[in-house]
């Protein structure tokens, strides 16, 4: 079966019909989809095993991004996110990217960085030399701590020593780079660091400090490129060429200004985090790594940049991305398991390239909106549904109230409450028939 992620009209059909379409597109059993997502995908008993002091579970919407093609393969991409417009924006932008052939992606080997801090070092340079001279024996010792991983083709690959501090607080940071295969790797790497730390301290005549991974896993980066033809970027008001100029201008702004870069990167993480959460991965780890990487040369910079190349807009994204398809709790969470099944990824590197591609799509959608009609038009139209819900609308009322407050350009709780009274008819208490003053707060 050739998988497709192009499902026209998907957003217009019911939740039930969408499940049937996803089942057809991915080969996942429809019952399995229903069962895996029942009650937010996590029962209380399982939740109680995950964390401490559990008194319940917390639901979030589970959607799918469509049109995503990475390295020639189509993926229906699960996204868990509470913010309106994120899933729609990623799907729309992925459709534009598809017109240029889809995303081209590469991922480094899944190398995590373990850090062992050594303190009370008398002669840093000499200690560093002694450690480096023992590299081979230390890597063997490290592998001894992670036999299961070594059996699967992973293991310690390299070692580096960094001198830190001044004469008063001289310390060494020993980095061991571990290929974690399909695991995110935090526990594996932490256990290994604890095992080799006493040997490192002995060699360096120093004391053991911290022993833990670094979330700045810059040896585990993904790089995504997309080429979008000008014509598909055009809007009613602007030509594709004008949109390209606007997006390049927005990219330059982020490259020059950390205040803009933070928001630019937030837009990228909208897409990435949603996939990270849907697949049961550690989004705090991903966030920490992304932002540390963005500031690696001393100035906080955009993770993705955009340039014109002839009549194409070309986007490039690079960031560290430590995702697993095994380990942690992700095989225990039914919804996370379903996500991996829908994605049909064969390894953790492939998962990282898909999550990052959705991040680049999210960035494109945001920049195109900002460079044309502004972010609020599309965003607020989708936000209107949440406002309608907050006003108490249920069932069909939600869409009707949302449409009314969008048309009135007054997407406020008060307007939604008034609209709901109108929808419910004169019998509804205090129906006024007006949506109040047009405001855009
Ligand atoms: P883990 O402890 O579950 O280890 C992965 C396990 O999967 C290992 O036993 C490994 O041998 C096994 N495995 C099976 N098939 C594999 C394959 N194909 N490739 C690799 N391993 C395979 O999980 P982990 O990935 O070591 O740790 C992830 C967890 O650690 C996450 O829950 C994360 O939140 C947490 N954590 C994060 C931090 C941090 O980011 N700072 C710190 C501590 C813990």
mmCIF file with all atom_site columns, C-alpha atoms and ligand atoms in Angstrom, residues 148-149 152 180-188 190 212-213 215 282 284-285 326-329, ligand 1:
data_model
loop_
_atom_site.group_PDB
_atom_site.id
_atom_site.type_symbol
_atom_site.label_atom_id
_atom_site.label_alt_id
_atom_site.label_comp_id
_atom_site.label_asym_id
_atom_site.label_entity_id
_atom_site.label_seq_id
_atom_site.pdbx_PDB_ins_code
_atom_site.Cartn_x
_atom_site.Cartn_y
_atom_site.Cartn_z
_atom_site.occupancy
_atom_site.B_iso_or_equiv
_atom_site.pdbx_formal_charge
_atom_site.auth_seq_id
_atom_site.auth_comp_id
_atom_site.auth_asym_id
_atom_site.auth_atom_id
_atom_site.pdbx_PDB_model_num
ATOM   1  C CA  . UNK A 1 148 ? 21.824 -3.977 26.036 1.00 0.00 ? 148 UNK A CA  1
ATOM   2  C CA  . UNK A 1 149 ? 22.463 -0.870 23.983 1.00 0.00 ? 149 UNK A CA  1
ATOM   3  C CA  . UNK A 1 152 ? 21.656 -3.263 19.592 1.00 0.00 ? 152 UNK A CA  1
ATOM   4  C CA  . UNK A 1 180 ? 21.581 5.675  21.877 1.00 0.00 ? 180 UNK A CA  1
ATOM   5  C CA  . UNK A 1 181 ? 20.024 4.122  18.759 1.00 0.00 ? 181 UNK A CA  1
ATOM   6  C CA  . UNK A 1 182 ? 16.229 4.457  19.094 1.00 0.00 ? 182 UNK A CA  1
ATOM   7  C CA  . UNK A 1 183 ? 16.135 5.676  22.703 1.00 0.00 ? 183 UNK A CA  1
ATOM   8  C CA  . UNK A 1 184 ? 16.098 9.316  23.789 1.00 0.00 ? 184 UNK A CA  1
ATOM   9  C CA  . UNK A 1 185 ? 18.883 8.091  26.035 1.00 0.00 ? 185 UNK A CA  1
ATOM   10 C CA  . UNK A 1 186 ? 18.765 10.157 29.239 1.00 0.00 ? 186 UNK A CA  1
ATOM   11 C CA  . UNK A 1 187 ? 18.587 7.213  31.625 1.00 0.00 ? 187 UNK A CA  1
ATOM   12 C CA  . UNK A 1 188 ? 21.071 5.154  29.628 1.00 0.00 ? 188 UNK A CA  1
ATOM   13 C CA  . UNK A 1 190 ? 23.099 8.966  33.189 1.00 0.00 ? 190 UNK A CA  1
ATOM   14 C CA  . UNK A 1 212 ? 24.302 13.559 33.924 1.00 0.00 ? 212 UNK A CA  1
ATOM   15 C CA  . UNK A 1 213 ? 23.498 14.053 30.239 1.00 0.00 ? 213 UNK A CA  1
ATOM   16 C CA  . UNK A 1 215 ? 20.337 18.504 26.930 1.00 0.00 ? 215 UNK A CA  1
ATOM   17 C CA  . UNK A 1 282 ? 10.245 14.589 26.643 1.00 0.00 ? 282 UNK A CA  1
ATOM   18 C CA  . UNK A 1 284 ? 11.266 19.858 28.172 1.00 0.00 ? 284 UNK A CA  1
ATOM   19 C CA  . UNK A 1 285 ? 14.445 18.152 26.995 1.00 0.00 ? 285 UNK A CA  1
ATOM   20 C CA  . UNK A 1 326 ? 11.534 3.164  22.614 1.00 0.00 ? 326 UNK A CA  1
ATOM   21 C CA  . UNK A 1 327 ? 12.178 3.755  26.301 1.00 0.00 ? 327 UNK A CA  1
ATOM   22 C CA  . UNK A 1 328 ? 10.823 6.164  28.874 1.00 0.00 ? 328 UNK A CA  1
ATOM   23 C CA  . UNK A 1 329 ? 7.063  5.784  29.111 1.00 0.00 ? 329 UNK A CA  1
HETATM 24 P P1  . LIG B 2 .   ? 15.053 4.067  29.126 1.00 0.00 ? 1   LIG B P1  1
HETATM 25 O O1  . LIG B 2 .   ? 15.628 4.216  30.472 1.00 0.00 ? 1   LIG B O1  1
HETATM 26 O O2  . LIG B 2 .   ? 13.725 3.420  29.034 1.00 0.00 ? 1   LIG B O2  1
HETATM 27 O O3  . LIG B 2 .   ? 16.131 3.277  28.240 1.00 0.00 ? 1   LIG B O3  1
HETATM 28 C C1  . LIG B 2 .   ? 15.847 2.762  26.982 1.00 0.00 ? 1   LIG B C1  1
HETATM 29 C C2  . LIG B 2 .   ? 15.745 1.246  27.092 1.00 0.00 ? 1   LIG B C2  1
HETATM 30 O O4  . LIG B 2 .   ? 15.290 0.734  25.856 1.00 0.00 ? 1   LIG B O4  1
HETATM 31 C C3  . LIG B 2 .   ? 17.072 0.579  27.394 1.00 0.00 ? 1   LIG B C3  1
HETATM 32 O O5  . LIG B 2 .   ? 16.896 -0.424 28.331 1.00 0.00 ? 1   LIG B O5  1
HETATM 33 C C4  . LIG B 2 .   ? 17.459 -0.001 26.052 1.00 0.00 ? 1   LIG B C4  1
HETATM 34 O O6  . LIG B 2 .   ? 18.341 -1.075 26.179 1.00 0.00 ? 1   LIG B O6  1
HETATM 35 C C5  . LIG B 2 .   ? 16.117 -0.369 25.499 1.00 0.00 ? 1   LIG B C5  1
HETATM 36 N N1  . LIG B 2 .   ? 15.994 -0.491 24.025 1.00 0.00 ? 1   LIG B N1  1
HETATM 37 C C6  . LIG B 2 .   ? 15.186 -1.360 23.389 1.00 0.00 ? 1   LIG B C6  1
HETATM 38 N N2  . LIG B 2 .   ? 15.285 -1.237 22.062 1.00 0.00 ? 1   LIG B N2  1
HETATM 39 C C7  . LIG B 2 .   ? 16.168 -0.239 21.840 1.00 0.00 ? 1   LIG B C7  1
HETATM 40 C C8  . LIG B 2 .   ? 16.666 0.376  20.661 1.00 0.00 ? 1   LIG B C8  1
HETATM 41 N N3  . LIG B 2 .   ? 16.277 -0.023 19.444 1.00 0.00 ? 1   LIG B N3  1
HETATM 42 N N4  . LIG B 2 .   ? 17.500 1.417  20.791 1.00 0.00 ? 1   LIG B N4  1
HETATM 43 C C9  . LIG B 2 .   ? 17.879 1.844  22.009 1.00 0.00 ? 1   LIG B C9  1
HETATM 44 N N5  . LIG B 2 .   ? 17.454 1.296  23.171 1.00 0.00 ? 1   LIG B N5  1
HETATM 45 C C10 . LIG B 2 .   ? 16.614 0.238  23.097 1.00 0.00 ? 1   LIG B C10 1
HETATM 46 O O7  . LIG B 2 .   ? 14.916 5.448  28.374 1.00 0.00 ? 1   LIG B O7  1
HETATM 47 P P2  . LIG B 2 .   ? 16.000 6.549  28.000 1.00 0.00 ? 1   LIG B P2  1
HETATM 48 O O8  . LIG B 2 .   ? 15.761 6.861  26.566 1.00 0.00 ? 1   LIG B O8  1
HETATM 49 O O9  . LIG B 2 .   ? 17.379 6.169  28.429 1.00 0.00 ? 1   LIG B O9  1
HETATM 50 O O10 . LIG B 2 .   ? 15.567 7.798  28.895 1.00 0.00 ? 1   LIG B O10 1
HETATM 51 C C11 . LIG B 2 .   ? 14.463 8.593  28.524 1.00 0.00 ? 1   LIG B C11 1
HETATM 52 C C12 . LIG B 2 .   ? 13.729 9.066  29.759 1.00 0.00 ? 1   LIG B C12 1
HETATM 53 O O11 . LIG B 2 .   ? 14.612 9.760  30.629 1.00 0.00 ? 1   LIG B O11 1
HETATM 54 C C13 . LIG B 2 .   ? 12.636 10.023 29.410 1.00 0.00 ? 1   LIG B C13 1
HETATM 55 O O12 . LIG B 2 .   ? 11.462 9.620  30.084 1.00 0.00 ? 1   LIG B O12 1
HETATM 56 C C14 . LIG B 2 .   ? 13.139 11.360 29.963 1.00 0.00 ? 1   LIG B C14 1
HETATM 57 O O13 . LIG B 2 .   ? 12.058 12.194 30.327 1.00 0.00 ? 1   LIG B O13 1
HETATM 58 C C15 . LIG B 2 .   ? 13.954 10.920 31.128 1.00 0.00 ? 1   LIG B C15 1
HETATM 59 N N6  . LIG B 2 .   ? 14.987 11.824 31.674 1.00 0.00 ? 1   LIG B N6  1
HETATM 60 C C16 . LIG B 2 .   ? 15.372 12.980 31.054 1.00 0.00 ? 1   LIG B C16 1
HETATM 61 C C17 . LIG B 2 .   ? 16.366 13.786 31.597 1.00 0.00 ? 1   LIG B C17 1
HETATM 62 C C18 . LIG B 2 .   ? 16.816 15.027 30.857 1.00 0.00 ? 1   LIG B C18 1
HETATM 63 O O14 . LIG B 2 .   ? 16.433 15.201 29.713 1.00 0.00 ? 1   LIG B O14 1
HETATM 64 N N7  . LIG B 2 .   ? 17.615 15.902 31.462 1.00 0.00 ? 1   LIG B N7  1
HETATM 65 C C19 . LIG B 2 .   ? 16.983 13.390 32.789 1.00 0.00 ? 1   LIG B C19 1
HETATM 66 C C20 . LIG B 2 .   ? 16.590 12.186 33.389 1.00 0.00 ? 1   LIG B C20 1
HETATM 67 C C21 . LIG B 2 .   ? 15.616 11.396 32.825 1.00 0.00 ? 1   LIG B C21 1
#
